Coordinates of C-alpha atoms (C1' of nucleotides) in Angstrom, one line a residue:
Chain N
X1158 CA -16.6 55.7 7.9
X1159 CA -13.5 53.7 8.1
X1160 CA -10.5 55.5 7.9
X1161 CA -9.9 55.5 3.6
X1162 CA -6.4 53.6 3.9
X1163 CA -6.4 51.7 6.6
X1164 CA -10.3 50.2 4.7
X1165 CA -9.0 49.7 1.3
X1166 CA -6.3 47.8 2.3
X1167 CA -7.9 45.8 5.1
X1168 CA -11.1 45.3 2.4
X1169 CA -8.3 44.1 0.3
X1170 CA -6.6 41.5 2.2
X1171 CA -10.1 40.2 3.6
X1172 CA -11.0 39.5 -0.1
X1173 CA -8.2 38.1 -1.2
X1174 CA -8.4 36.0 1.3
X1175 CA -12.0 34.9 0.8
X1176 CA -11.3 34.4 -2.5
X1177 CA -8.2 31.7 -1.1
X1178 CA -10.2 30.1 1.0
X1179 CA -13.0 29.6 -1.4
X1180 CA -10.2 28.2 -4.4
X1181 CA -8.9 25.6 -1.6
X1182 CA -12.1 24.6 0.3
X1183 CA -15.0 25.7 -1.4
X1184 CA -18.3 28.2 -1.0
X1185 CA -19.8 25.8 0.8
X1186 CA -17.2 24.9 3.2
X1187 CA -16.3 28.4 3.7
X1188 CA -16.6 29.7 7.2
X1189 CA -16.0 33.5 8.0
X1190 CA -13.3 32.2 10.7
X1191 CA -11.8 30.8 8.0
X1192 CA -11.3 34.4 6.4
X1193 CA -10.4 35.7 9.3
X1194 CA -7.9 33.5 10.4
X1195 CA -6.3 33.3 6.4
X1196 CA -6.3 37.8 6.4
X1197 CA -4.9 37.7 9.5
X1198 CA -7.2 39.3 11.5
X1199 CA -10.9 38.5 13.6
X1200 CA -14.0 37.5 12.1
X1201 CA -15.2 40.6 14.1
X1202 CA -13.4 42.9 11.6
X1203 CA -14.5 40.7 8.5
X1204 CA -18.1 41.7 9.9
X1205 CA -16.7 45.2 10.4
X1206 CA -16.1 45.5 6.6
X1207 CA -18.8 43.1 5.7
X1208 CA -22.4 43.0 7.1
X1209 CA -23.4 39.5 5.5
X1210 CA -21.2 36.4 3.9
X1211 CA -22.7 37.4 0.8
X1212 CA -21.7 40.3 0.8
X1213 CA -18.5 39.4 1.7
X1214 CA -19.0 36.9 -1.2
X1215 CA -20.0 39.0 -3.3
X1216 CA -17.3 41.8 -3.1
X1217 CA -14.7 38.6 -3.2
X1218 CA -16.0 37.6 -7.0
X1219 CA -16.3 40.9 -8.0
X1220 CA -12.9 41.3 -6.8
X1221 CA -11.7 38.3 -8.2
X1222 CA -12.7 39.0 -11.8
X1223 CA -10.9 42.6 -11.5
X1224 CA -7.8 40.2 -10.9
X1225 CA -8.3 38.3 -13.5
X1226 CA -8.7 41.1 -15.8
X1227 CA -5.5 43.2 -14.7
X1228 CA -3.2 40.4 -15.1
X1229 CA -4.2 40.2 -18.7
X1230 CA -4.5 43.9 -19.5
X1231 CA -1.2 43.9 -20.7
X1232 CA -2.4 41.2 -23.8
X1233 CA -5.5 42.3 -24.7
X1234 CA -3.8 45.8 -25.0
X1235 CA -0.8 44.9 -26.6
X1236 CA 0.0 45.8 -30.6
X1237 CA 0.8 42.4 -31.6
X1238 CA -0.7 41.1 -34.6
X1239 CA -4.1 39.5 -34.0
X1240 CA -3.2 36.1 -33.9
X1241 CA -0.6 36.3 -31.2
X1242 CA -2.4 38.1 -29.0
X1243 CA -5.6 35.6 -29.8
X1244 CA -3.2 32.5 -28.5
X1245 CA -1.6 34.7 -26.0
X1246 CA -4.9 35.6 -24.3
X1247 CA -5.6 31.2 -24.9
X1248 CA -2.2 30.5 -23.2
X1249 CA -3.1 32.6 -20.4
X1250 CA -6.7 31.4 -19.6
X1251 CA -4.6 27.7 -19.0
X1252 CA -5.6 26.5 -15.7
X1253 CA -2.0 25.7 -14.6
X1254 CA -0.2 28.5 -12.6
X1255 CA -1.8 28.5 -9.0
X1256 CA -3.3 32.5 -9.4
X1257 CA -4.7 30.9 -12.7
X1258 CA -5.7 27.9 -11.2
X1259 CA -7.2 29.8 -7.9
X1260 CA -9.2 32.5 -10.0
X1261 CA -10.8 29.5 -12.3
X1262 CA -11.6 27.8 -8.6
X1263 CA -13.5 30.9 -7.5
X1264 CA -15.0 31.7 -11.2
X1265 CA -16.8 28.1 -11.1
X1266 CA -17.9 28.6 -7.6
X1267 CA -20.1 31.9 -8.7
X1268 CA -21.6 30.4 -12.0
X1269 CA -23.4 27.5 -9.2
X1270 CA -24.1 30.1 -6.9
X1271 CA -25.0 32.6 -9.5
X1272 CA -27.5 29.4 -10.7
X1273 CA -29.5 30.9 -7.5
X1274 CA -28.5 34.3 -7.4
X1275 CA -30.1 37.3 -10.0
X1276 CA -27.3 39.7 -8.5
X1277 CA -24.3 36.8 -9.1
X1278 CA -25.7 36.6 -12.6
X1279 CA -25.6 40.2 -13.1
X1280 CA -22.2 40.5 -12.2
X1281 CA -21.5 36.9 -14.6
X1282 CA -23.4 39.1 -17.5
X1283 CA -21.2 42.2 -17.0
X1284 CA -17.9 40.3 -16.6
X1285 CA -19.0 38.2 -19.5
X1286 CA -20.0 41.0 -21.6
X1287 CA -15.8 42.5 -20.9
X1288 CA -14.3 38.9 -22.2
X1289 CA -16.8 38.7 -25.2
X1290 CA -15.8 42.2 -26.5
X1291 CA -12.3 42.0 -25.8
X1292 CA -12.2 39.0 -28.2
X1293 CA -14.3 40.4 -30.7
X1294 CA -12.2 43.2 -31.2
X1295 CA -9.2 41.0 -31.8
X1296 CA -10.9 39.0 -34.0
X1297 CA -11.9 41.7 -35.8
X1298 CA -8.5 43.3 -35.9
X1299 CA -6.9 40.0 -37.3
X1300 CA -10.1 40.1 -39.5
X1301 CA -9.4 43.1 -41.2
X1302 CA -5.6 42.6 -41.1
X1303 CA -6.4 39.6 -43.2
X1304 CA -4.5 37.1 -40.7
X1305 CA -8.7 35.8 -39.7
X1306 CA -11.0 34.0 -42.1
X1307 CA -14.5 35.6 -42.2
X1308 CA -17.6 35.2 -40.2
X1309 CA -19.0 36.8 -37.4
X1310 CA -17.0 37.8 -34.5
X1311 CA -19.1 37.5 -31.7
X1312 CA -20.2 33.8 -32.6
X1313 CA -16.8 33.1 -33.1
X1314 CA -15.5 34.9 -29.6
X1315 CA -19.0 33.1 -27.9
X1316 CA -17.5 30.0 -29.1
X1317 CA -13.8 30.2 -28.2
X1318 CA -15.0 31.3 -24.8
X1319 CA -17.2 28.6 -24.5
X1320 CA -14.8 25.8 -24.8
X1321 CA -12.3 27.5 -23.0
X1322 CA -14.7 27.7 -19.5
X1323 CA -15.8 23.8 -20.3
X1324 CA -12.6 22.7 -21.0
X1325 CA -11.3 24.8 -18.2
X1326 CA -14.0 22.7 -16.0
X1327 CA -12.3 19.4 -17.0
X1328 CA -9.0 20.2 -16.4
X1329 CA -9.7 21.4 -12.9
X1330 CA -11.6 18.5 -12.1
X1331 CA -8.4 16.7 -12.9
X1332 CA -9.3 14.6 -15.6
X1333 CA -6.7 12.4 -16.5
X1334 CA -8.1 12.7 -20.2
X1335 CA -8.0 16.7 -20.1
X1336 CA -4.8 18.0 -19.0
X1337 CA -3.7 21.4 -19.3
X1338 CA -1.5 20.4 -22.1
X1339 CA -4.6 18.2 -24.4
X1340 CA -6.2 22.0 -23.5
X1341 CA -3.4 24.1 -25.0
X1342 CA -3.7 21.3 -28.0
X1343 CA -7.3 21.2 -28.6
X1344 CA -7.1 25.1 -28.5
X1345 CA -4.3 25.5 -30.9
X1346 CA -6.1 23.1 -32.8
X1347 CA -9.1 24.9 -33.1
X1348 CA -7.4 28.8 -33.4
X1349 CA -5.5 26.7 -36.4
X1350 CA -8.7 26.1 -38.4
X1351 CA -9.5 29.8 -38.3
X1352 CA -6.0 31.7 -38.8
X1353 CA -5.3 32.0 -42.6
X1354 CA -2.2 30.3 -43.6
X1355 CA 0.4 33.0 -43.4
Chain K
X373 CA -31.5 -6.0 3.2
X374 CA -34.6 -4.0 1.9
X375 CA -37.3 -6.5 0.1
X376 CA -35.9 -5.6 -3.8
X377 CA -39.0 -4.2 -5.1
X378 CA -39.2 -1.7 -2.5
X379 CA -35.8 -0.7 -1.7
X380 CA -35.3 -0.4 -6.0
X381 CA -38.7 1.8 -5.9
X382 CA -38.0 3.7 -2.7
X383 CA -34.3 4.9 -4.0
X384 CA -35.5 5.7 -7.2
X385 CA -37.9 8.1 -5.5
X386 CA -35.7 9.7 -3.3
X387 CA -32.5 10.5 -6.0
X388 CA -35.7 12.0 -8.4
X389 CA -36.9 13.9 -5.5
X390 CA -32.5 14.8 -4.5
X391 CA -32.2 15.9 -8.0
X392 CA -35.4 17.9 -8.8
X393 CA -34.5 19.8 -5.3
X394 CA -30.7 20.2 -6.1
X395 CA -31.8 21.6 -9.1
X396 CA -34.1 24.1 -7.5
X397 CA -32.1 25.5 -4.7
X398 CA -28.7 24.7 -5.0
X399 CA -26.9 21.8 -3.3
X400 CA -25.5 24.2 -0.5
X401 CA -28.9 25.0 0.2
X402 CA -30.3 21.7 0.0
X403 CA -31.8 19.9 3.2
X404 CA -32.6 16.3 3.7
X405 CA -36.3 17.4 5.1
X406 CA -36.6 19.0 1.7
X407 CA -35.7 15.8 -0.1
X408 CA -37.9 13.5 2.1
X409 CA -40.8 16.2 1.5
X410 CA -40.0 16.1 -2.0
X411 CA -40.4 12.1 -2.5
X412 CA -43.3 12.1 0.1
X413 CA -41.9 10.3 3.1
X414 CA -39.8 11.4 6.1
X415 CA -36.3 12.1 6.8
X416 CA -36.0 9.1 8.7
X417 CA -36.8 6.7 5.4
X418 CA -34.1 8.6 3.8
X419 CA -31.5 7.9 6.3
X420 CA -32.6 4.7 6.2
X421 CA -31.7 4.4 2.6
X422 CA -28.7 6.3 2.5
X423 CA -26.6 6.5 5.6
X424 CA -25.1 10.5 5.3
X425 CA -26.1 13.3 3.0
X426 CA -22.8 12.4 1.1
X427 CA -23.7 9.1 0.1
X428 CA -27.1 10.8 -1.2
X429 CA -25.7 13.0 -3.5
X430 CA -23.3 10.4 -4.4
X431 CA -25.8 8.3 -5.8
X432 CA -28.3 11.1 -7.0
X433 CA -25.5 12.4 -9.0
X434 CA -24.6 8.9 -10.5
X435 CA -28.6 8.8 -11.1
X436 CA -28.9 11.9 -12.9
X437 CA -25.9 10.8 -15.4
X438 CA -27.6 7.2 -16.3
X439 CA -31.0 9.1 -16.9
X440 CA -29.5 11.9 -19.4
X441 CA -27.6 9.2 -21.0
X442 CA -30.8 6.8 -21.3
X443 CA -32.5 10.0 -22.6
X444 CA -29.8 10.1 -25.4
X445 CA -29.6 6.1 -26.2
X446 CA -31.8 6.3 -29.2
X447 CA -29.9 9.4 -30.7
X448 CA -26.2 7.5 -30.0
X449 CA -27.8 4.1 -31.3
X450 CA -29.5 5.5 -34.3
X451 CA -28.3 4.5 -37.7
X452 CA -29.1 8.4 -39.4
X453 CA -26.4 10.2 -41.0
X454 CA -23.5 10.7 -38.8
X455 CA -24.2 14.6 -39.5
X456 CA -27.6 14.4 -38.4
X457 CA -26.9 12.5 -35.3
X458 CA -24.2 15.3 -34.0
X459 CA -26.9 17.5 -34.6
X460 CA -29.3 15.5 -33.2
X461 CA -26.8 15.5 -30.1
X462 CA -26.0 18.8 -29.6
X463 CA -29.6 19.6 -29.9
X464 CA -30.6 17.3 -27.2
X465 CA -28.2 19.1 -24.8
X466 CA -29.7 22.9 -25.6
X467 CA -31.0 23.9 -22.2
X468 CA -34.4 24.1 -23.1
X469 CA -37.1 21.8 -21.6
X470 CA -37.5 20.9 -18.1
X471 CA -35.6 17.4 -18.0
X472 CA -32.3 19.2 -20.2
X473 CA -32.2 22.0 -17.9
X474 CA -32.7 20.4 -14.5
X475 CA -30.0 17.5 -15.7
X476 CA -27.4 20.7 -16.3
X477 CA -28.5 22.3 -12.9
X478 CA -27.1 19.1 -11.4
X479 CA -24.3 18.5 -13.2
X480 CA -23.2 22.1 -12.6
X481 CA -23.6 21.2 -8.8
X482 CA -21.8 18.2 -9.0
X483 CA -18.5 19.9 -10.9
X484 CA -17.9 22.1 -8.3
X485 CA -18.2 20.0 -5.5
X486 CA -16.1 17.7 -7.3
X487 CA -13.1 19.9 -7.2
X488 CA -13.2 19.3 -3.5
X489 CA -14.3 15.3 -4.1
X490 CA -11.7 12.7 -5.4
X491 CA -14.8 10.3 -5.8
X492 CA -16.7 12.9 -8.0
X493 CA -13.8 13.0 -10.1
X494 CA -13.2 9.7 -10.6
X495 CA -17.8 9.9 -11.4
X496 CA -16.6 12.7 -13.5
X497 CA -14.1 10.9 -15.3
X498 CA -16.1 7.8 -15.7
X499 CA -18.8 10.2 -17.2
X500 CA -17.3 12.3 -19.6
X501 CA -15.4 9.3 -21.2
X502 CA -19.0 7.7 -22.4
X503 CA -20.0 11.0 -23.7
X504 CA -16.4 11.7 -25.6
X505 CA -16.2 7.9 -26.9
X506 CA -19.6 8.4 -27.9
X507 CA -18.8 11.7 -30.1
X508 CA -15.9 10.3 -31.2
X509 CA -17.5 7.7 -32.5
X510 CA -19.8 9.5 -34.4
X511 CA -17.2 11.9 -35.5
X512 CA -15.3 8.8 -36.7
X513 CA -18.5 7.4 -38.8
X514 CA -19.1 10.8 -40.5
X515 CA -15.2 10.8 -41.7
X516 CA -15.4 7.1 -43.3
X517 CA -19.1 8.3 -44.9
X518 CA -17.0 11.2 -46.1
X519 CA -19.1 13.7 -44.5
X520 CA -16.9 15.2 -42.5
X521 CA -13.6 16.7 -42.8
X522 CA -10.2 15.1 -41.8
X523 CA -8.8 15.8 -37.8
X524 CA -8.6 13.5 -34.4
X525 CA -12.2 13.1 -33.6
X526 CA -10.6 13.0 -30.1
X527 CA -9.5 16.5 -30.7
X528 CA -13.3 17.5 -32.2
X529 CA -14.8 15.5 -29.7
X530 CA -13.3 17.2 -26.5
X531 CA -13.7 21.2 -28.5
X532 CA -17.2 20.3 -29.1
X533 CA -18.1 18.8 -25.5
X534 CA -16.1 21.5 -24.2
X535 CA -17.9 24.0 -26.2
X536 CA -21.1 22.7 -25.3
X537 CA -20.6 22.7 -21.3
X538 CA -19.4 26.3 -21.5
X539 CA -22.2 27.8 -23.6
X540 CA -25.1 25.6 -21.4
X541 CA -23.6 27.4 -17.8
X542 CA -24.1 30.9 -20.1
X543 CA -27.3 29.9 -20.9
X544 CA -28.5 28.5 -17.9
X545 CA -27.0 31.8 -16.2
X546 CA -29.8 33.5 -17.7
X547 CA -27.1 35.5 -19.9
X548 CA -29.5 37.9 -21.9
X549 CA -26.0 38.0 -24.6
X550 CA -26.2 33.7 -24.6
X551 CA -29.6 32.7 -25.1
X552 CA -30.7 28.9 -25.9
X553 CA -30.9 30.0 -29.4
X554 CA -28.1 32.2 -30.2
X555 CA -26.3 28.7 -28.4
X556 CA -28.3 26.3 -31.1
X557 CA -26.9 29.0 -33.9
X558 CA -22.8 29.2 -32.3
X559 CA -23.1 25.2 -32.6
X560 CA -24.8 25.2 -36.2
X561 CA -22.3 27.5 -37.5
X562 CA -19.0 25.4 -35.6
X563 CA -20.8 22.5 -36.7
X564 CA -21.0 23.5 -40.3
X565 CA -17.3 24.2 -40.3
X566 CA -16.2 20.9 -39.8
X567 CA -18.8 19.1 -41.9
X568 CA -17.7 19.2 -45.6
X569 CA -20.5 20.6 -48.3
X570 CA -22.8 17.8 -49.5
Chain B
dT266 C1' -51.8 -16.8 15.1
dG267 C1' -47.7 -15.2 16.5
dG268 C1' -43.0 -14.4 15.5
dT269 C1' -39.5 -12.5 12.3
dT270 C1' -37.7 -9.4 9.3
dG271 C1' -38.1 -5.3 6.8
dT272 C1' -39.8 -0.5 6.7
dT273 C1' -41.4 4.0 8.3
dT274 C1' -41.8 7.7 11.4
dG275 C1' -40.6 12.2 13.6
dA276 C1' -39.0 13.9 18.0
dC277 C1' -34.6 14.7 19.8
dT278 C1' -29.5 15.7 20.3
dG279 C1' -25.1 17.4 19.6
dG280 C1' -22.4 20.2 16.9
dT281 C1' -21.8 24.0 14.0
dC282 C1' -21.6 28.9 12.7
dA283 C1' -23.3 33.7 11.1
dG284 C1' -23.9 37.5 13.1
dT285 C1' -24.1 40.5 17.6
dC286 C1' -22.2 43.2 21.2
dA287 C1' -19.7 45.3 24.9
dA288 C1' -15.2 46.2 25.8
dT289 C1' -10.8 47.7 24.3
dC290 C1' -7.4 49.8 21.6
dA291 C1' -5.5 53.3 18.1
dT292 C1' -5.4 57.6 15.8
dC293 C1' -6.3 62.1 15.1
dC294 C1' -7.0 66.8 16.3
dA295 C1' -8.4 70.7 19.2
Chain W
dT897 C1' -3.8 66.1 27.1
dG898 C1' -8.2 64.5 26.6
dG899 C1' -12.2 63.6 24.0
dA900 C1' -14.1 61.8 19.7
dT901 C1' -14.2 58.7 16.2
dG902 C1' -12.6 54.6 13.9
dA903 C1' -11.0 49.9 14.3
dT904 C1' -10.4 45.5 16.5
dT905 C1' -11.4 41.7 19.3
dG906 C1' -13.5 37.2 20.7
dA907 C1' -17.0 35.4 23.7
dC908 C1' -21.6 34.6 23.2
dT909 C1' -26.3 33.4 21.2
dG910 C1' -29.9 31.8 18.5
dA911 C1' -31.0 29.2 14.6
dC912 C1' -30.3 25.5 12.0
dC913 C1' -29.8 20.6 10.6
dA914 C1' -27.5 15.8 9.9
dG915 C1' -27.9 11.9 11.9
dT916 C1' -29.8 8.8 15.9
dC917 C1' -33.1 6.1 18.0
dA918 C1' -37.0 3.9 20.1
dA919 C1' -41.4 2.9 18.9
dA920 C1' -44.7 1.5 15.7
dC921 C1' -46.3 -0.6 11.5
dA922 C1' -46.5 -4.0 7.5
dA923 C1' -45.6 -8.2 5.0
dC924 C1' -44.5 -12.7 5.1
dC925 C1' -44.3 -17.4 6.7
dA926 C1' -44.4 -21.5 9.9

DNA sequence: TGGTTGTTTGACTGGTCAGTCAATCATCCA
DNA sequence: TGGATGATTGACTGACCAGTCAAACAACCA
């Protein structure tokens, strides 16, 4: 066994330095001396802490979604009324900021590997399954606050989440026709139709 | 130059054979022996056709746009109700049969490696502004028939496509919470939002 | 028929890289 | 202090594969 602290954080800056490397180069491009050099360190440690690329891989998405979700615990908790935290969890899915714009890189990385890959799609199905629920709720919540129209809640969330990843796709891919900010307006848009005039 | 009739036939082969393989194992994992296997001939006709792998999947991408968009003429061309042509659309994109889910599998590939590709932008670009004129188009029809409620189409047009891309990755992820059909009823009941009652 | 051009073949090469390993260093504790 | 275990290093190897090439084949025409 390694040492606990001197593993977690070593484990820790190998990952997040996979998951750099895969935002500015790509899976495919990725080398483990690339890793190495970005943490710091040898690829003879990365192999220390990792026996296979995917496993490295596969820690670094995992990793990368746990990101993802800590940086917008603070909204989905939050006791703001349903609406705001709907377009603050919107606002914050943006691909413009470069941790935002990083984590989205990695994200649409693991969907194609995951196209290949029954664990990958495991871990898609479980991260998935955290989004879907968080939205729900809040949907529900604004439902039964009155500030939502009805319907069902998971159709709507599946929906909202939907066009957020595609849209997401588009303004990655630097589309000159999908910039973040026709995003933010299409979203608004669409969250319009479905708040209740206050 | 290649005599036309064979050169014309011989490409054709090989981009079938790039896609159908692409679509199998991944682009990362794809080998040009597994392409020239694929269309029946040897790695050396291939090279002969297309100078690097890159120009391959260039071309085998641009290929696999022109035959999802010939498999959709007769649904953009048709003179139905503008309501039943977007349904007709969307339906046509479910990721059921073969040729729909293959077509996906490849443009999934070919987004992420576009992030790392100013040309697969630019094929991107080119791309999705056929398929958001097209919608907008029909989107536009449906308003002047009165069956469809007031709004940009351009606005609709992106939601929807972006809606559509998001929910196919899900679905193509083998997500057991986003099947094909609970995708065909999230587009049916966004779909019967915007279209006004008979 | 024989020459020209276009096409096909697959063995081969050069470069790349994941993963291994033996050596070294660091830390801890008896 | 010295031995044990954990951690780190980077040179090395074996497998892999894109792209090359020389040789052979096919279709056409003069």
């Amino acid at each position: 066994m390694a040492r606990a602290s001197v593993e977690a954080e070593r484990k820790e800056q190998i990952l997040a330095a996979a998951c750099e490397v895969v935002s500015e180069i790509g899976f495919k491009s990725l080398r483990i001396a690339d890793v190495a050099k970005r943490a710091g360190t040898s690829t003879g440690t990365v192999h220390y802490y990792f026996d296979t690329k995917r496993d490295l891989m596969h820690a670094a998405f995992d990793w990368n979604f746990t990101q993802s979700l800590g940086r917008r615990r603070e909204i989905l908790e939050s006791d703001a009324p349903a609406t705001q935290r709907l377009r603050d969890f919107v606002e914050s899915y943006l691909p413009e900021g470069a941790a935002t714009v990083g984590a989205w890189h990695v994200w649409a990385e693991l969907w194609v590997e995951a196209l290949h890959d029954p664990d990958l799609q495991e871990l898609n199905e479980r991260v998935y399954g955290e989004w879907r629920r968080a939205v729900a709720a809040i949907i529900r919540d604004g439902q039964d606050a009155g500030e939502f129209r009805e319907g069902d809640p998971v159709v709507f969330a599946n929906g909202l989440i939907g066009m957020i990843d595609g849209l997401s796709l588009q303004v990655l891919l630097g589309s000159r026709s999908m910039t973040a900010d026709r995003m933010r307006a299409v979203c608004e848009q669409v969250l319009g139709w479905f708040f209740l005039a206050p």
